[in-house]
CSV table of N, CA and C in Angstrom, one decimal:
chain,number,residue,atom,x,y,z
A,1023,MET,N,-12.9,-3.7,27.1
A,1023,MET,CA,-14.4,-4.2,26.1
A,1023,MET,C,-14.2,-5.5,25.4
A,1024,LEU,N,-14.6,-6.5,25.7
A,1024,LEU,CA,-14.8,-7.9,25.1
A,1024,LEU,C,-16.1,-7.7,24.3
A,1025,ASN,N,-15.9,-8.4,22.8
A,1025,ASN,CA,-16.8,-8.4,21.9
A,1025,ASN,C,-16.8,-9.7,21.7
A,1026,ASP,N,-17.8,-10.7,22.2
A,1026,ASP,CA,-17.7,-12.0,21.8
A,1026,ASP,C,-18.9,-12.5,20.8
A,1027,ASP,N,-19.5,-11.1,20.0
A,1027,ASP,CA,-20.2,-11.5,19.0
A,1027,ASP,C,-19.8,-11.7,17.5
A,1028,ARG,N,-18.6,-11.5,17.6
A,1028,ARG,CA,-17.5,-11.7,16.0
A,1028,ARG,C,-17.6,-12.9,15.8
A,1029,PRO,N,-17.9,-13.1,14.2
A,1029,PRO,CA,-18.2,-14.5,13.9
A,1029,PRO,C,-16.7,-15.3,13.7
A,1030,GLY,N,-16.6,-16.6,14.3
A,1030,GLY,CA,-15.7,-17.4,14.1
A,1030,GLY,C,-14.6,-17.2,15.3
A,1031,PHE,N,-14.6,-16.1,16.1
A,1031,PHE,CA,-13.7,-16.2,17.1
A,1031,PHE,C,-14.0,-14.9,18.2
A,1032,THR,N,-13.3,-15.2,19.4
A,1032,THR,CA,-14.0,-14.0,20.5
A,1032,THR,C,-12.6,-13.2,20.8
A,1033,ASP,N,-12.9,-12.2,21.5
A,1033,ASP,CA,-11.6,-11.3,21.7
A,1033,ASP,C,-10.6,-12.1,22.9
A,1034,ALA,N,-11.5,-13.0,23.7
A,1034,ALA,CA,-10.4,-13.7,24.5
A,1034,ALA,C,-9.8,-14.4,23.9
A,1035,GLU,N,-10.2,-15.2,22.7
A,1035,GLU,CA,-9.2,-16.0,22.1
A,1035,GLU,C,-8.0,-15.2,21.4
A,1036,LEU,N,-8.6,-13.9,21.1
A,1036,LEU,CA,-7.3,-13.1,20.6
A,1036,LEU,C,-6.5,-13.0,21.7
A,1037,LEU,N,-6.6,-12.5,22.8
A,1037,LEU,CA,-5.9,-12.2,23.9
A,1037,LEU,C,-5.1,-13.6,24.2
A,1038,ASP,N,-5.8,-14.6,24.1
A,1038,ASP,CA,-5.2,-16.0,24.5
A,1038,ASP,C,-3.7,-16.4,23.7
A,1039,ASN,N,-3.7,-15.8,22.5
A,1039,ASN,CA,-2.9,-16.1,21.3
A,1039,ASN,C,-1.7,-14.7,21.2
A,1040,MET,N,-1.8,-13.6,22.1
A,1040,MET,CA,-1.1,-12.8,22.0
A,1040,MET,C,0.4,-12.9,22.5
A,1041,PRO,N,0.8,-14.1,23.5
A,1041,PRO,CA,2.1,-14.5,23.5
A,1041,PRO,C,2.7,-15.1,22.7
A,1042,ALA,N,2.0,-16.0,21.7
A,1042,ALA,CA,2.5,-16.7,20.6
A,1042,ALA,C,2.8,-15.5,19.6
A,1043,LEU,N,1.9,-14.7,19.4
A,1043,LEU,CA,2.1,-13.5,18.7
A,1043,LEU,C,3.3,-12.7,19.0
A,1044,ARG,N,3.7,-12.5,20.1
A,1044,ARG,CA,4.9,-11.9,20.3
A,1044,ARG,C,6.1,-12.5,20.1
A,1045,SER,N,6.0,-13.9,20.5
A,1045,SER,CA,7.2,-14.7,20.1
A,1045,SER,C,7.6,-14.8,18.7
A,1046,PHE,N,6.3,-14.9,17.8
A,1046,PHE,CA,6.4,-14.9,16.5
A,1046,PHE,C,7.0,-13.8,16.0
A,1047,ALA,N,6.7,-12.6,16.5
A,1047,ALA,CA,7.2,-11.0,16.0
A,1047,ALA,C,8.5,-11.0,16.3
A,1048,ARG,N,9.4,-11.7,17.4
A,1048,ARG,CA,10.8,-11.5,17.4
A,1048,ARG,C,11.4,-12.1,16.5
A,1049,ARG,N,10.8,-13.0,15.6
A,1049,ARG,CA,11.4,-13.3,14.2
A,1049,ARG,C,11.9,-12.1,13.4
A,1050,PHE,N,11.0,-11.1,13.4
A,1050,PHE,CA,10.9,-10.1,12.4
A,1050,PHE,C,11.7,-8.9,13.0
A,1051,HIS,N,11.4,-8.6,14.2
A,1051,HIS,CA,11.9,-7.7,15.2
A,1051,HIS,C,12.9,-7.7,16.2
A,1052,SER,N,13.9,-6.9,16.6
A,1052,SER,CA,14.6,-7.2,18.1
A,1052,SER,C,14.3,-6.2,18.9
A,1053,SER,N,13.6,-5.0,18.5
A,1053,SER,CA,13.2,-3.9,19.2
A,1053,SER,C,11.8,-4.1,20.1
A,1054,ALA,N,11.7,-4.0,21.2
A,1054,ALA,CA,10.6,-4.4,22.0
A,1054,ALA,C,9.3,-3.6,21.4
A,1055,SER,N,9.9,-2.3,21.1
A,1055,SER,CA,8.5,-1.4,20.4
A,1055,SER,C,8.0,-1.7,19.1
A,1056,ASP,N,8.9,-2.0,18.3
A,1056,ASP,CA,8.6,-2.6,17.1
A,1056,ASP,C,7.9,-4.0,17.1
A,1057,ILE,N,8.4,-4.9,17.9
A,1057,ILE,CA,7.3,-6.1,18.2
A,1057,ILE,C,6.0,-5.8,18.7
A,1058,ASP,N,5.8,-4.9,19.8
A,1058,ASP,CA,4.4,-4.2,20.0
A,1058,ASP,C,3.8,-3.8,19.1
A,1059,ASP,N,4.4,-2.9,18.3
A,1059,ASP,CA,3.7,-2.3,17.0
A,1059,ASP,C,3.2,-3.6,16.0
A,1060,LEU,N,4.0,-4.5,15.7
A,1060,LEU,CA,3.5,-5.7,14.7
A,1060,LEU,C,2.6,-6.1,15.3
A,1061,VAL,N,2.4,-6.7,16.7
A,1061,VAL,CA,1.3,-7.2,17.2
A,1061,VAL,C,0.0,-6.6,17.5
A,1062,GLN,N,0.4,-5.3,17.6
A,1062,GLN,CA,-1.0,-4.5,17.4
A,1062,GLN,C,-1.7,-4.0,16.5
A,1063,GLU,N,-0.7,-4.3,15.3
A,1063,GLU,CA,-1.2,-4.1,14.0
A,1063,GLU,C,-1.7,-5.3,13.6
A,1064,THR,N,-1.5,-6.5,13.8
A,1064,THR,CA,-1.9,-7.8,13.3
A,1064,THR,C,-3.2,-8.1,14.1
A,1065,LEU,N,-3.4,-7.5,15.3
A,1065,LEU,CA,-4.7,-7.8,15.9
A,1065,LEU,C,-5.7,-6.6,15.6
A,1066,ALA,N,-5.2,-5.6,15.1
A,1066,ALA,CA,-6.2,-4.6,14.4
A,1066,ALA,C,-6.8,-5.1,13.1
A,1067,LYS,N,-6.0,-5.6,12.4
A,1067,LYS,CA,-6.4,-6.2,10.9
A,1067,LYS,C,-7.2,-7.4,11.4
A,1068,ALA,N,-6.8,-8.3,12.2
A,1068,ALA,CA,-7.5,-9.3,12.7
A,1068,ALA,C,-9.0,-9.0,13.0
A,1069,ILE,N,-9.2,-8.0,13.8
A,1069,ILE,CA,-10.5,-7.6,14.2
A,1069,ILE,C,-11.1,-6.9,12.9
A,1070,ALA,N,-10.6,-5.9,12.1
A,1070,ALA,CA,-11.1,-5.3,11.0
A,1070,ALA,C,-11.6,-6.3,9.8
A,1071,HIS,N,-10.9,-7.6,9.8
A,1071,HIS,CA,-11.3,-8.5,8.9
A,1071,HIS,C,-11.5,-9.8,9.6
A,1072,SER,N,-12.3,-9.6,10.5
A,1072,SER,CA,-12.8,-11.0,11.3
A,1072,SER,C,-13.7,-11.8,10.4
A,1073,GLY,N,-14.5,-11.1,9.7
A,1073,GLY,CA,-15.6,-12.1,8.8
A,1073,GLY,C,-14.8,-12.6,7.6
A,1074,LYS,N,-13.4,-12.6,7.3
A,1074,LYS,CA,-12.6,-13.3,6.4
A,1074,LYS,C,-12.3,-14.5,7.1
A,1075,PHE,N,-12.3,-14.8,8.4
A,1075,PHE,CA,-12.0,-15.8,9.2
A,1075,PHE,C,-12.9,-17.0,9.0
A,1076,GLN,N,-12.2,-18.2,8.7
A,1076,GLN,CA,-13.3,-19.1,8.2
A,1076,GLN,C,-13.3,-20.3,9.5
A,1077,PRO,N,-14.3,-20.2,10.3
A,1077,PRO,CA,-14.6,-21.1,11.4
A,1077,PRO,C,-14.0,-22.4,11.1
A,1078,GLY,N,-13.6,-23.1,12.0
A,1078,GLY,CA,-12.9,-24.5,12.3
A,1078,GLY,C,-11.5,-24.7,11.4
A,1079,THR,N,-10.9,-23.3,11.2
A,1079,THR,CA,-9.8,-23.4,11.2
A,1079,THR,C,-8.6,-23.1,12.3
A,1080,ARG,N,-7.4,-22.7,12.2
A,1080,ARG,CA,-6.7,-22.4,13.3
A,1080,ARG,C,-6.6,-21.1,13.4
A,1081,LEU,N,-7.0,-20.3,14.3
A,1081,LEU,CA,-6.8,-18.8,14.8
A,1081,LEU,C,-5.6,-18.5,14.7
A,1082,ARG,N,-4.7,-19.1,15.3
A,1082,ARG,CA,-3.2,-19.0,15.5
A,1082,ARG,C,-2.5,-18.7,14.0
A,1083,SER,N,-2.6,-19.7,13.4
A,1083,SER,CA,-2.1,-20.0,11.9
A,1083,SER,C,-2.6,-18.7,11.1
A,1084,TRP,N,-3.9,-18.3,11.2
A,1084,TRP,CA,-4.4,-17.3,10.4
A,1084,TRP,C,-3.9,-15.8,10.9
A,1085,LEU,N,-3.6,-15.6,12.3
A,1085,LEU,CA,-2.9,-14.6,12.8
A,1085,LEU,C,-1.5,-14.3,12.5
A,1086,PHE,N,-0.6,-15.5,12.4
A,1086,PHE,CA,0.3,-15.6,12.2
A,1086,PHE,C,0.8,-15.1,10.5
A,1087,THR,N,-0.2,-15.6,9.7
A,1087,THR,CA,-0.1,-15.2,8.3
A,1087,THR,C,-0.4,-13.8,8.1
A,1088,ILE,N,-1.3,-13.1,8.7
A,1088,ILE,CA,-1.7,-11.7,8.8
A,1088,ILE,C,-0.3,-10.9,9.3
A,1089,MET,N,0.4,-11.4,10.3
A,1089,MET,CA,1.6,-10.9,11.1
A,1089,MET,C,2.6,-11.0,9.9
A,1090,ARG,N,3.1,-11.9,9.1
A,1090,ARG,CA,4.0,-12.2,8.1
A,1090,ARG,C,3.6,-11.2,6.9
A,1091,ASN,N,2.6,-11.3,6.6
A,1091,ASN,CA,1.9,-10.2,5.2
A,1091,ASN,C,2.1,-8.9,5.7
A,1092,THR,N,1.8,-8.5,6.9
A,1092,THR,CA,2.1,-7.3,7.2
A,1092,THR,C,3.5,-6.8,7.4
A,1093,PHE,N,4.4,-7.4,7.8
A,1093,PHE,CA,5.8,-7.3,8.0
A,1093,PHE,C,6.5,-7.2,6.5
A,1094,CYS,N,5.9,-8.0,5.9
A,1094,CYS,CA,6.5,-8.2,4.4
A,1094,CYS,C,6.1,-7.2,3.5
A,1095,SER,N,4.9,-6.7,3.9
A,1095,SER,CA,4.4,-5.3,3.3
A,1095,SER,C,5.3,-4.0,3.7
A,1096,LYS,N,5.3,-3.9,5.1
A,1096,LYS,CA,6.1,-2.8,5.4
A,1096,LYS,C,7.6,-2.9,5.1
A,1097,PHE,N,8.2,-4.1,5.0
A,1097,PHE,CA,9.6,-4.2,4.6
A,1097,PHE,C,9.6,-3.7,3.2
A,1098,LYS,N,8.9,-4.0,2.3
A,1098,LYS,CA,8.8,-3.7,0.8
A,1098,LYS,C,8.7,-2.2,0.7
A,1099,ILE,N,8.0,-1.6,1.5
A,1099,ILE,CA,7.6,-0.1,1.5
A,1099,ILE,C,8.9,0.6,2.0
A,1100,SER,N,9.3,-0.1,2.9
A,1100,SER,CA,10.5,0.7,3.8
A,1100,SER,C,12.1,0.6,2.7
A,1101,LYS,N,11.7,-0.5,1.8
A,1101,LYS,CA,13.1,-0.6,0.9
A,1101,LYS,C,13.0,0.8,-0.2
A,1102,ARG,N,11.7,1.1,-0.4
A,1102,ARG,CA,11.5,2.1,-1.3
A,1102,ARG,C,11.4,3.2,-1.0
A,1103,GLU,N,11.4,3.5,0.2
A,1103,GLU,CA,11.4,4.8,0.8
A,1103,GLU,C,12.8,5.1,1.1
A,1104,ARG,N,13.2,6.6,0.7
A,1104,ARG,CA,14.6,6.9,1.0
A,1104,ARG,C,14.7,7.6,2.4
A,1105,VAL,N,15.7,7.3,3.1
A,1105,VAL,CA,15.5,7.7,4.4
A,1105,VAL,C,16.9,8.4,4.4
A,1106,GLY,N,17.1,9.4,4.8
A,1106,GLY,CA,18.4,10.2,4.7
A,1106,GLY,C,18.2,11.3,5.7
A,1107,GLY,N,19.4,12.0,5.8
A,1107,GLY,CA,19.4,13.3,6.6
A,1107,GLY,C,20.4,14.2,5.8
A,1108,ILE,N,20.8,15.0,6.4
A,1108,ILE,CA,21.6,16.2,5.9
A,1108,ILE,C,22.8,15.5,5.2
A,1109,GLU,N,23.5,14.5,5.8
A,1109,GLU,CA,24.6,13.7,5.1
A,1109,GLU,C,24.4,13.2,4.0
A,1110,ASP,N,23.4,12.6,3.8
A,1110,ASP,CA,23.1,11.9,2.6
A,1110,ASP,C,22.5,13.3,1.5
A,1111,SER,N,22.0,14.1,2.0
A,1111,SER,CA,22.0,15.2,0.8
A,1111,SER,C,23.1,15.9,0.3
A,1112,ALA,N,24.0,16.0,1.1
A,1112,ALA,CA,25.2,16.7,1.0
A,1112,ALA,C,26.1,15.6,0.3
A,1113,ALA,N,26.0,14.5,0.4
A,1113,ALA,CA,27.1,13.3,-0.3
A,1113,ALA,C,26.5,13.5,-2.0
A,1114,SER,N,25.2,13.4,-2.2
A,1114,SER,CA,24.6,13.7,-3.3
A,1114,SER,C,24.7,14.8,-4.1
A,1115,ALA,N,25.0,15.7,-3.5
A,1115,ALA,CA,25.2,17.1,-4.0
A,1115,ALA,C,26.5,17.4,-4.5
A,1116,SER,N,27.5,16.6,-3.8
A,1116,SER,CA,29.0,16.7,-4.3
A,1116,SER,C,28.9,15.8,-5.6
A,1117,LEU,N,29.5,16.5,-6.4
A,1117,LEU,CA,29.9,15.7,-7.8
A,1117,LEU,C,31.2,15.8,-8.1
A,1118,PRO,N,31.8,14.8,-8.8
A,1118,PRO,CA,33.4,15.0,-9.1
A,1118,PRO,C,33.4,16.0,-10.3
A,1119,PRO,N,34.5,16.5,-10.4
A,1119,PRO,CA,34.6,17.9,-11.2
A,1119,PRO,C,34.6,17.1,-12.7
A,1120,SER,N,33.9,17.9,-13.6
A,1120,SER,CA,33.6,17.4,-15.1
A,1120,SER,C,34.9,17.5,-15.6
A,1121,GLN,N,35.9,17.9,-15.3
A,1121,GLN,CA,37.0,18.2,-16.1
A,1121,GLN,C,37.9,16.8,-16.3
A,1122,ILE,N,37.8,16.3,-15.2
A,1122,ILE,CA,38.6,15.1,-15.1
A,1122,ILE,C,38.0,14.1,-16.2
A,1123,TRP,N,36.6,14.2,-16.7
A,1123,TRP,CA,35.9,13.3,-17.6
A,1123,TRP,C,36.3,13.8,-19.0
A,1124,GLU,N,36.3,15.1,-19.0
A,1124,GLU,CA,36.9,15.8,-20.3
A,1124,GLU,C,38.5,15.4,-20.8
A,1125,VAL,N,39.2,15.3,-19.8
A,1125,VAL,CA,40.6,15.0,-20.0
A,1125,VAL,C,40.8,13.6,-20.3
A,1126,ARG,N,39.8,12.6,-19.7
A,1126,ARG,CA,40.0,11.3,-19.9
A,1126,ARG,C,39.3,11.2,-21.4
A,1127,GLY,N,38.5,12.1,-21.6
A,1127,GLY,CA,37.8,11.7,-23.0
A,1127,GLY,C,39.0,12.1,-24.2
A,1128,HIS,N,39.4,13.1,-23.9
A,1128,HIS,CA,40.6,13.3,-24.8
A,1128,HIS,C,41.7,12.4,-24.9
A,1129,GLU,N,42.1,12.0,-23.7
A,1129,GLU,CA,43.1,10.9,-23.9
A,1129,GLU,C,42.6,9.6,-24.5
A,1130,LEU,N,41.4,9.3,-24.4
A,1130,LEU,CA,40.8,8.3,-25.3
A,1130,LEU,C,40.9,8.5,-26.8
A,1131,GLU,N,40.4,9.6,-27.1
A,1131,GLU,CA,40.5,10.1,-28.6
A,1131,GLU,C,42.0,9.9,-28.7
A,1132,VAL,N,42.8,10.4,-28.3
A,1132,VAL,CA,44.4,10.2,-28.9
A,1132,VAL,C,44.7,8.8,-28.7
A,1133,ALA,N,44.3,7.7,-28.0
A,1133,ALA,CA,44.6,6.6,-28.0
A,1133,ALA,C,43.7,5.6,-29.0
A,1134,ILE,N,42.8,6.2,-29.4
A,1134,ILE,CA,42.1,5.6,-30.5
A,1134,ILE,C,42.5,6.1,-31.8
A,1135,SER,N,43.2,7.2,-31.9
A,1135,SER,CA,44.0,7.6,-33.2
A,1135,SER,C,45.2,6.8,-33.3
A,1136,THR,N,45.6,6.1,-32.5
A,1136,THR,CA,47.1,5.4,-32.5
A,1136,THR,C,46.8,4.0,-32.8
A,1137,LEU,N,45.5,3.7,-33.0
A,1137,LEU,CA,45.0,2.2,-33.4
A,1137,LEU,C,45.2,2.0,-35.0
A,1138,PRO,N,45.9,0.6,-35.2
A,1138,PRO,CA,45.8,0.5,-36.8
A,1138,PRO,C,44.5,0.6,-37.3
A,1139,ASP,N,44.2,1.3,-38.5
A,1139,ASP,CA,42.9,1.2,-39.2
A,1139,ASP,C,41.8,0.4,-39.0
A,1140,ASN,N,42.6,-1.0,-39.4
A,1140,ASN,CA,41.4,-2.1,-39.2
A,1140,ASN,C,41.0,-2.2,-37.8
A,1141,TYR,N,41.6,-2.0,-36.8
A,1141,TYR,CA,41.2,-1.9,-35.3
A,1141,TYR,C,40.2,-1.0,-35.1
A,1142,ARG,N,40.9,0.2,-35.6
A,1142,ARG,CA,40.0,1.5,-35.2
A,1142,ARG,C,38.6,1.5,-35.8
A,1143,THR,N,38.5,0.9,-36.9
A,1143,THR,CA,37.0,0.7,-37.6
A,1143,THR,C,36.4,-0.2,-36.7
A,1144,ALA,N,36.7,-1.1,-36.2
A,1144,ALA,CA,36.0,-2.4,-35.5
A,1144,ALA,C,35.7,-1.5,-34.2
A,1145,VAL,N,36.5,-1.1,-33.6
A,1145,VAL,CA,36.1,-0.5,-32.3
A,1145,VAL,C,35.1,0.7,-32.4
A,1146,ASP,N,35.3,1.4,-33.5
A,1146,ASP,CA,34.5,2.5,-33.6
A,1146,ASP,C,33.0,1.8,-34.2
A,1147,LEU,N,32.9,1.0,-35.0
A,1147,LEU,CA,31.6,0.4,-35.1
A,1147,LEU,C,31.1,-0.2,-33.9
A,1148,VAL,N,31.9,-1.3,-33.2
A,1148,VAL,CA,31.0,-2.1,-32.1
A,1148,VAL,C,31.0,-1.3,-30.9
A,1149,LEU,N,32.2,-0.6,-30.4
A,1149,LEU,CA,32.2,-0.2,-29.2
A,1149,LEU,C,31.7,1.4,-29.0
A,1150,ILE,N,31.9,1.9,-30.4
A,1150,ILE,CA,31.4,3.3,-30.1
A,1150,ILE,C,30.1,3.8,-30.6
A,1151,GLN,N,29.7,2.9,-31.8
A,1151,GLN,CA,28.5,3.0,-32.6
A,1151,GLN,C,27.6,2.2,-31.9
A,1152,GLY,N,28.2,1.1,-31.4
A,1152,GLY,CA,27.0,0.0,-30.6
A,1152,GLY,C,26.7,-1.1,-31.8
A,1153,VAL,N,26.9,-0.8,-33.1
A,1153,VAL,CA,26.7,-2.0,-34.1
A,1153,VAL,C,27.0,-3.5,-33.5
A,1154,SER,N,26.3,-4.3,-33.9
A,1154,SER,CA,26.5,-5.7,-33.6
A,1154,SER,C,27.6,-6.1,-34.3
A,1155,TYR,N,28.3,-7.1,-33.9
A,1155,TYR,CA,29.5,-7.6,-34.4
A,1155,TYR,C,29.1,-8.4,-35.9
A,1156,GLU,N,28.0,-8.8,-36.1
A,1156,GLU,CA,27.2,-9.2,-37.3
A,1156,GLU,C,27.2,-8.1,-38.5
A,1157,ALA,N,26.7,-7.2,-38.1
A,1157,ALA,CA,26.6,-5.9,-38.8
A,1157,ALA,C,27.9,-5.3,-39.3
A,1158,ALA,N,28.9,-5.3,-38.0
A,1158,ALA,CA,30.3,-4.5,-38.4
A,1158,ALA,C,30.9,-5.8,-39.3
A,1159,ALA,N,30.7,-6.8,-39.3
A,1159,ALA,CA,31.6,-7.8,-40.2
A,1159,ALA,C,30.9,-7.8,-41.5
A,1160,ASP,N,29.5,-7.6,-41.8
A,1160,ASP,CA,28.9,-7.3,-43.1
A,1160,ASP,C,29.4,-5.8,-43.6
A,1161,ARG,N,29.5,-4.8,-43.0
A,1161,ARG,CA,30.0,-3.6,-43.4
A,1161,ARG,C,31.7,-3.8,-43.7
A,1162,CYS,N,32.3,-4.4,-43.0
A,1162,CYS,CA,33.8,-4.6,-43.3
A,1162,CYS,C,34.0,-5.7,-44.7
A,1163,GLY,N,33.1,-6.2,-44.8
A,1163,GLY,CA,33.4,-7.5,-45.6
A,1163,GLY,C,34.3,-8.7,-45.2
A,1164,VAL,N,34.3,-9.0,-43.8
A,1164,VAL,CA,35.0,-9.7,-43.2
A,1164,VAL,C,34.3,-10.8,-42.2
A,1165,PRO,N,34.8,-12.2,-41.9
A,1165,PRO,CA,34.2,-12.8,-41.1
A,1165,PRO,C,33.8,-12.2,-39.7
A,1166,ILE,N,32.9,-12.8,-39.2
A,1166,ILE,CA,32.6,-12.2,-37.5
A,1166,ILE,C,33.6,-12.3,-36.8
A,1167,GLY,N,34.2,-13.4,-36.9
A,1167,GLY,CA,35.7,-13.9,-36.2
A,1167,GLY,C,36.5,-12.6,-36.1
A,1168,THR,N,36.9,-12.2,-37.5
A,1168,THR,CA,37.7,-11.3,-37.6
A,1168,THR,C,37.5,-10.0,-36.9
A,1169,ILE,N,36.2,-9.7,-36.6
A,1169,ILE,CA,35.8,-8.3,-36.2
A,1169,ILE,C,36.0,-8.7,-34.8
A,1170,LYS,N,35.5,-9.8,-34.3
A,1170,LYS,CA,35.7,-10.0,-32.9
A,1170,LYS,C,37.0,-10.0,-32.5
A,1171,SER,N,38.1,-10.5,-33.1
A,1171,SER,CA,39.5,-10.4,-32.9
A,1171,SER,C,40.0,-9.2,-32.9
A,1172,ARG,N,39.5,-8.1,-33.8
A,1172,ARG,CA,39.8,-6.7,-34.0
A,1172,ARG,C,39.6,-6.0,-32.9
A,1173,VAL,N,38.3,-6.1,-32.5
A,1173,VAL,CA,37.8,-5.2,-31.2
A,1173,VAL,C,38.5,-5.8,-30.0
A,1174,ASN,N,38.6,-7.0,-29.9
A,1174,ASN,CA,39.5,-7.6,-28.7
A,1174,ASN,C,41.0,-6.8,-28.6
A,1175,ARG,N,41.6,-7.2,-29.6
A,1175,ARG,CA,42.8,-6.4,-29.8
A,1175,ARG,C,42.8,-4.9,-29.8
A,1176,GLY,N,42.1,-4.5,-30.3
A,1176,GLY,CA,42.0,-2.9,-30.0
A,1176,GLY,C,41.6,-2.4,-28.6
A,1177,ARG,N,40.8,-3.2,-28.0
A,1177,ARG,CA,40.7,-3.1,-26.3
A,1177,ARG,C,41.7,-3.0,-25.7
A,1178,HIS,N,42.4,-4.3,-26.3
A,1178,HIS,CA,43.8,-4.3,-25.3
A,1178,HIS,C,44.8,-3.3,-25.6
A,1179,HIS,N,45.0,-2.8,-26.8
A,1179,HIS,CA,45.8,-1.6,-27.2
A,1179,HIS,C,45.5,-0.8,-26.4
A,1180,LEU,N,43.9,-0.2,-26.3
A,1180,LEU,CA,43.6,0.9,-25.6
A,1180,LEU,C,44.1,0.9,-24.2
A,1181,THR,N,43.8,-0.3,-23.7
A,1181,THR,CA,44.2,-0.5,-22.0
A,1181,THR,C,45.6,-0.2,-21.8
A,1182,ARG,N,46.4,-0.5,-22.8
A,1182,ARG,CA,47.7,-0.5,-22.5
A,1182,ARG,C,48.3,1.0,-22.8
A,1183,VAL,N,47.7,1.6,-23.6
A,1183,VAL,CA,47.7,3.1,-23.8
A,1183,VAL,C,47.3,3.8,-22.6
A,1184,LEU,N,46.0,3.8,-22.4
A,1184,LEU,CA,45.7,4.7,-21.4
A,1184,LEU,C,46.3,4.3,-20.2
A,1185,ASP,N,46.6,3.0,-19.6
A,1185,ASP,CA,47.4,2.5,-18.5
A,1185,ASP,C,48.7,3.3,-18.3
A,1186,SER,N,49.3,3.3,-19.3
A,1186,SER,CA,50.6,4.1,-19.5
A,1186,SER,C,50.5,5.5,-19.0
A,1187,GLU,N,49.5,6.0,-19.3
A,1187,GLU,CA,49.2,7.6,-18.8
A,1187,GLU,C,49.1,7.7,-17.5
């Protein structure tokens, strides 16, 4: 059923642009069924919003814009949707044993206790409590560079101790 009373363009003009639309859709999809779906959705939107078409402009450009926007919208939505099956849910249901982290946490406590007092204080303030370098320097009454050096040396000491275990 051709409807030629639509403002701005006719159904015949839409049909004339179908090969160009199919060609343009190949930039977005490789599957023939996906290409057909994109072309069909583009034409449906063009017909539904035919009143927004401005006579005197290029119909093909308008259709290409609709197609690109349709693809981009669907792409954004598909990135938000989580697609998965049994394998995905089984993988997320499996958690590493918490005992490992308890053991590593205890090893970290022992390693921190082996630090010299000034390094331990700096590491505790900056790395564990999350205090800024400036605030830690004020609390310890030393320059900020000294705190940075102590934290850095404390990290290296902890890395050596934990890697040797």
